[in-house]
Coordinates of N, CA, C and O in Angstrom, one line a residue:
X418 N 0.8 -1.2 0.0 CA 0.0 0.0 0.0 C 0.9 1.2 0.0 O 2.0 1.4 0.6
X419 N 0.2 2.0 -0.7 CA 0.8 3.5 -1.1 C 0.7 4.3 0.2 O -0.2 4.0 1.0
X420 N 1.9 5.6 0.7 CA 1.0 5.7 2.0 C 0.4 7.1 1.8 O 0.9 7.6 0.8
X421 N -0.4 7.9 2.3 CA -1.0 8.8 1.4 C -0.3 10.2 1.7 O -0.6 11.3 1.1
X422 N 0.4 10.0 2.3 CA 1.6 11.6 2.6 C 2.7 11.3 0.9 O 3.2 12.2 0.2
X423 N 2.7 9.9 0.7 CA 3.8 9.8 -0.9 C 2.4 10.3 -1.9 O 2.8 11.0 -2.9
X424 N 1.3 10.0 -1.8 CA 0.5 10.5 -2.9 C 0.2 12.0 -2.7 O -0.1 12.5 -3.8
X425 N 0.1 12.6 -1.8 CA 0.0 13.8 -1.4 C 0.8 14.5 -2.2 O 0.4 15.3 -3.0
X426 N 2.2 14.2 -2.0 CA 3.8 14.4 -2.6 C 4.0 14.4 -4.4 O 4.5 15.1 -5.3
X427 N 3.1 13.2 -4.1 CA 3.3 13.0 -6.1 C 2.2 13.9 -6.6 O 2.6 14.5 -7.6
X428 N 1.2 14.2 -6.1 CA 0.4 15.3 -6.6 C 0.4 16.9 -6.3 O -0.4 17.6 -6.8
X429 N 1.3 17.1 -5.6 CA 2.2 19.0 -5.2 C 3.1 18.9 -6.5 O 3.0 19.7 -7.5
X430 N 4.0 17.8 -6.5 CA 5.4 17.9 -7.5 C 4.3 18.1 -9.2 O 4.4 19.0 -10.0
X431 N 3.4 16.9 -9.2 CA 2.8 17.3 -10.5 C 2.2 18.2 -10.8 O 2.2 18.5 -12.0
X432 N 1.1 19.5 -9.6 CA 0.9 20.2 -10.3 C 1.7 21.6 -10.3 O 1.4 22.6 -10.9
X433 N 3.1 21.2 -9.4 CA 3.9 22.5 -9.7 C 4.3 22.6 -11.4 O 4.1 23.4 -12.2
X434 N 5.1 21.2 -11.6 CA 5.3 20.8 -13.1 C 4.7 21.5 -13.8 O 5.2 22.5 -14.3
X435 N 3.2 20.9 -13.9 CA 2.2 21.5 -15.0 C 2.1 22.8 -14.7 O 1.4 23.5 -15.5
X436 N 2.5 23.4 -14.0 CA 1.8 24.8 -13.6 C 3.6 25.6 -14.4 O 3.4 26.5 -15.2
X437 N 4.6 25.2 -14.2 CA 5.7 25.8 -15.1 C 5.8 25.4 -16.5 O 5.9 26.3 -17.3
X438 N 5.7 23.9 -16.9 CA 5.4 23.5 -18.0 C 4.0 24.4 -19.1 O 4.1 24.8 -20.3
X439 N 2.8 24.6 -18.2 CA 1.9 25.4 -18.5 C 2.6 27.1 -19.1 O 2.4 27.6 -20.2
X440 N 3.5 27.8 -18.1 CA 3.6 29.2 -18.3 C 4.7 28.9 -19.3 O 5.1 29.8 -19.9
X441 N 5.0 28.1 -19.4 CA 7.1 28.3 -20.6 C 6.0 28.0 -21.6 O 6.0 28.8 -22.5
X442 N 5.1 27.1 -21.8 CA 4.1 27.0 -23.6 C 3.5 28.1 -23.7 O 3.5 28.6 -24.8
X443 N 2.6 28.9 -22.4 CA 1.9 30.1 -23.3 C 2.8 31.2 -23.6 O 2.7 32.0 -24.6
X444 N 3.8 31.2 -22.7 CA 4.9 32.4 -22.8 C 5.2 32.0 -24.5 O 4.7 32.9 -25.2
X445 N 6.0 30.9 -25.3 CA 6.0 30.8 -26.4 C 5.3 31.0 -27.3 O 5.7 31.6 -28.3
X446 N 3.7 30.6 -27.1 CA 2.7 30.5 -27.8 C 2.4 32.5 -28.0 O 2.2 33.0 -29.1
X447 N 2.5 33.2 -27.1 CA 2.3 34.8 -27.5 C 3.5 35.3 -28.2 O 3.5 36.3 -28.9
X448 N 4.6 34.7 -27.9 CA 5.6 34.9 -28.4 C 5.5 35.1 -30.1 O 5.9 36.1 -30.7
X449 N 4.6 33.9 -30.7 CA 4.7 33.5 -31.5 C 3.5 34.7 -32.1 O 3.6 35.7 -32.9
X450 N 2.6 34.3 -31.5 CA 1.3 35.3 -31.8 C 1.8 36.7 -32.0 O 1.8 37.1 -33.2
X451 N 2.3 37.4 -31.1 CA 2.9 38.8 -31.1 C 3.7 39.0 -32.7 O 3.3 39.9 -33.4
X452 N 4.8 38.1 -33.1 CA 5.2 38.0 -34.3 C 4.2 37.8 -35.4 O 4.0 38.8 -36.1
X453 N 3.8 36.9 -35.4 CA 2.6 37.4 -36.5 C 1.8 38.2 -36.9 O 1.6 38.7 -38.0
X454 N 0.9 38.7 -35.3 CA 0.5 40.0 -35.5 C 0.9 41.0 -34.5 O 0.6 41.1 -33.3
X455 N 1.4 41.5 -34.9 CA 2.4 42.6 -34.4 C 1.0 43.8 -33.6 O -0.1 44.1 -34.2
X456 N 1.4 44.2 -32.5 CA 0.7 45.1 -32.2 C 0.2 46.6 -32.7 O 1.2 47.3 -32.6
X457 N -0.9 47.2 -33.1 CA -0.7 48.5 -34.1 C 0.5 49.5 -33.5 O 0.7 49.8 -32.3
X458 N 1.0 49.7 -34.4 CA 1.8 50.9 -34.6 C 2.0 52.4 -35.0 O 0.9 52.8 -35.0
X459 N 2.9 53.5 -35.4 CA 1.9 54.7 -36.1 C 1.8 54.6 -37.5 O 0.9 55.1 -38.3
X460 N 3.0 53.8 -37.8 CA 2.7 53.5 -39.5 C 1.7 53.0 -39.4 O 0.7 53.7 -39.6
X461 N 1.6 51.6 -39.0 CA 0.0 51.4 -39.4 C -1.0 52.5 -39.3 O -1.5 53.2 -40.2
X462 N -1.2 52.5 -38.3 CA -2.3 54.1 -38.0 C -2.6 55.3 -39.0 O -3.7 55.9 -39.3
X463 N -1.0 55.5 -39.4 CA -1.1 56.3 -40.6 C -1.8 55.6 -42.1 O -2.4 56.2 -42.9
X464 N -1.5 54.6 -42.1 CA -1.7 53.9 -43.5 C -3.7 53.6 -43.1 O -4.6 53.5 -44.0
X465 N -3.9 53.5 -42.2 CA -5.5 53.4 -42.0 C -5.9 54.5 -41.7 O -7.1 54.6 -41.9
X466 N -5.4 55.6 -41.3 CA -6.6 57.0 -42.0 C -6.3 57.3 -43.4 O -7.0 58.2 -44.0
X467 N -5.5 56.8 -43.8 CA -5.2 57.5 -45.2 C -6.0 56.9 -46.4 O -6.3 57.4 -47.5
X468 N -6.2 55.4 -45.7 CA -7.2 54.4 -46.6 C -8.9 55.1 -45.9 O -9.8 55.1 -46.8
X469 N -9.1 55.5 -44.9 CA -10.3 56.0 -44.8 C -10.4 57.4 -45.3 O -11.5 57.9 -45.1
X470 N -9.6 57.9 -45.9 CA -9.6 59.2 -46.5 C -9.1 60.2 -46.0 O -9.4 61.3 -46.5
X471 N -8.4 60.2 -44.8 CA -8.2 61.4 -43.7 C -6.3 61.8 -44.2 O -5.6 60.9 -44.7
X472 N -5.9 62.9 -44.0 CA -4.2 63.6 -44.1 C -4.3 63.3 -42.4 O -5.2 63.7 -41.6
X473 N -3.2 62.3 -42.2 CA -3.3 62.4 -40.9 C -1.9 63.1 -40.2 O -0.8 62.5 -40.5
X474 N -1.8 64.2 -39.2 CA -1.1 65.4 -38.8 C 0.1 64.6 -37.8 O -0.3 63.4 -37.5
X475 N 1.1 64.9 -37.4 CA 1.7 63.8 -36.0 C 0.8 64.2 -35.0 O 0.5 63.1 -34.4
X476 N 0.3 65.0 -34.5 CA -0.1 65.2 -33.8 C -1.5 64.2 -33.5 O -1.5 63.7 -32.4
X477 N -2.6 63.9 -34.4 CA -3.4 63.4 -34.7 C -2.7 62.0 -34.2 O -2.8 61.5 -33.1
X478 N -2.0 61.8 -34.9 CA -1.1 60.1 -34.7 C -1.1 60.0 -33.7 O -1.6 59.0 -33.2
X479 N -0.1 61.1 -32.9 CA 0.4 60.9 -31.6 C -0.7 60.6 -30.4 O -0.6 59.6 -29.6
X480 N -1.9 61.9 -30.6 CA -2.8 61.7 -29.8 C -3.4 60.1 -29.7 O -3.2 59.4 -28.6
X481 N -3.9 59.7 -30.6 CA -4.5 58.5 -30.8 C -3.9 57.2 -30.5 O -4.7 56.2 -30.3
X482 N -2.2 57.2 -30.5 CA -1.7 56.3 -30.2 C -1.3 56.2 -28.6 O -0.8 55.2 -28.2
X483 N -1.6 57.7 -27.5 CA -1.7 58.0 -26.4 C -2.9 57.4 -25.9 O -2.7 56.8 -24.8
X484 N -4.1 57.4 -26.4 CA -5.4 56.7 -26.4 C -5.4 55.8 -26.5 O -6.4 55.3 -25.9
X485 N -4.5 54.8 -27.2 CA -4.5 53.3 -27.0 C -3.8 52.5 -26.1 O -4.0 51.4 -25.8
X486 N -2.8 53.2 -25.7 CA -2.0 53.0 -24.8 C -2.8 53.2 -23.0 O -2.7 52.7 -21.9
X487 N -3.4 54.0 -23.4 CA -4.4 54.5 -22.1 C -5.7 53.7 -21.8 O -6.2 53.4 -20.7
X488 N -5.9 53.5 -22.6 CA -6.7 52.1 -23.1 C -6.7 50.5 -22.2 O -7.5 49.8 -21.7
X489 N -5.1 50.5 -22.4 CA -5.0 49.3 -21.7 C -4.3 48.9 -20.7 O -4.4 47.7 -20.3

């Protein structure tokens, strides 16, 4: 018979494991995400008012990219 302080033991060790194993794969997995889609930027910003029709000023840019930043 198992005695239940060793199964106690085997189940702390496993879910520390899973619990670092867990954060090293999502840490990769945004890693990966982040590279593909890159978070907006002011070029972009610039290149979508200009497709909506708008001259966009730095100032305009700057504001708006203060607003998304404040945002989150």
């Amino acid at each position: 018979m198992v005695s239940t302080g060793i199964v106690v033991l085997i189940a702390v060790i496993a879910a520390i494991l899973g619990a670092v194993g867990g954060f090293f794969l999502a840490r990769n997995w945004m890693k990966d995400y982040l590279k593909k889609n890159p978070p907006i930027n002011e070029d972009m910003l610039r290149q979508m008012m200009m497709s909506m029709g708008q001259k966009p000023s730095e100032k305009k840019i700057r504001q708006m990219m203060q607003q998304m930043k404040n945002q989150n």
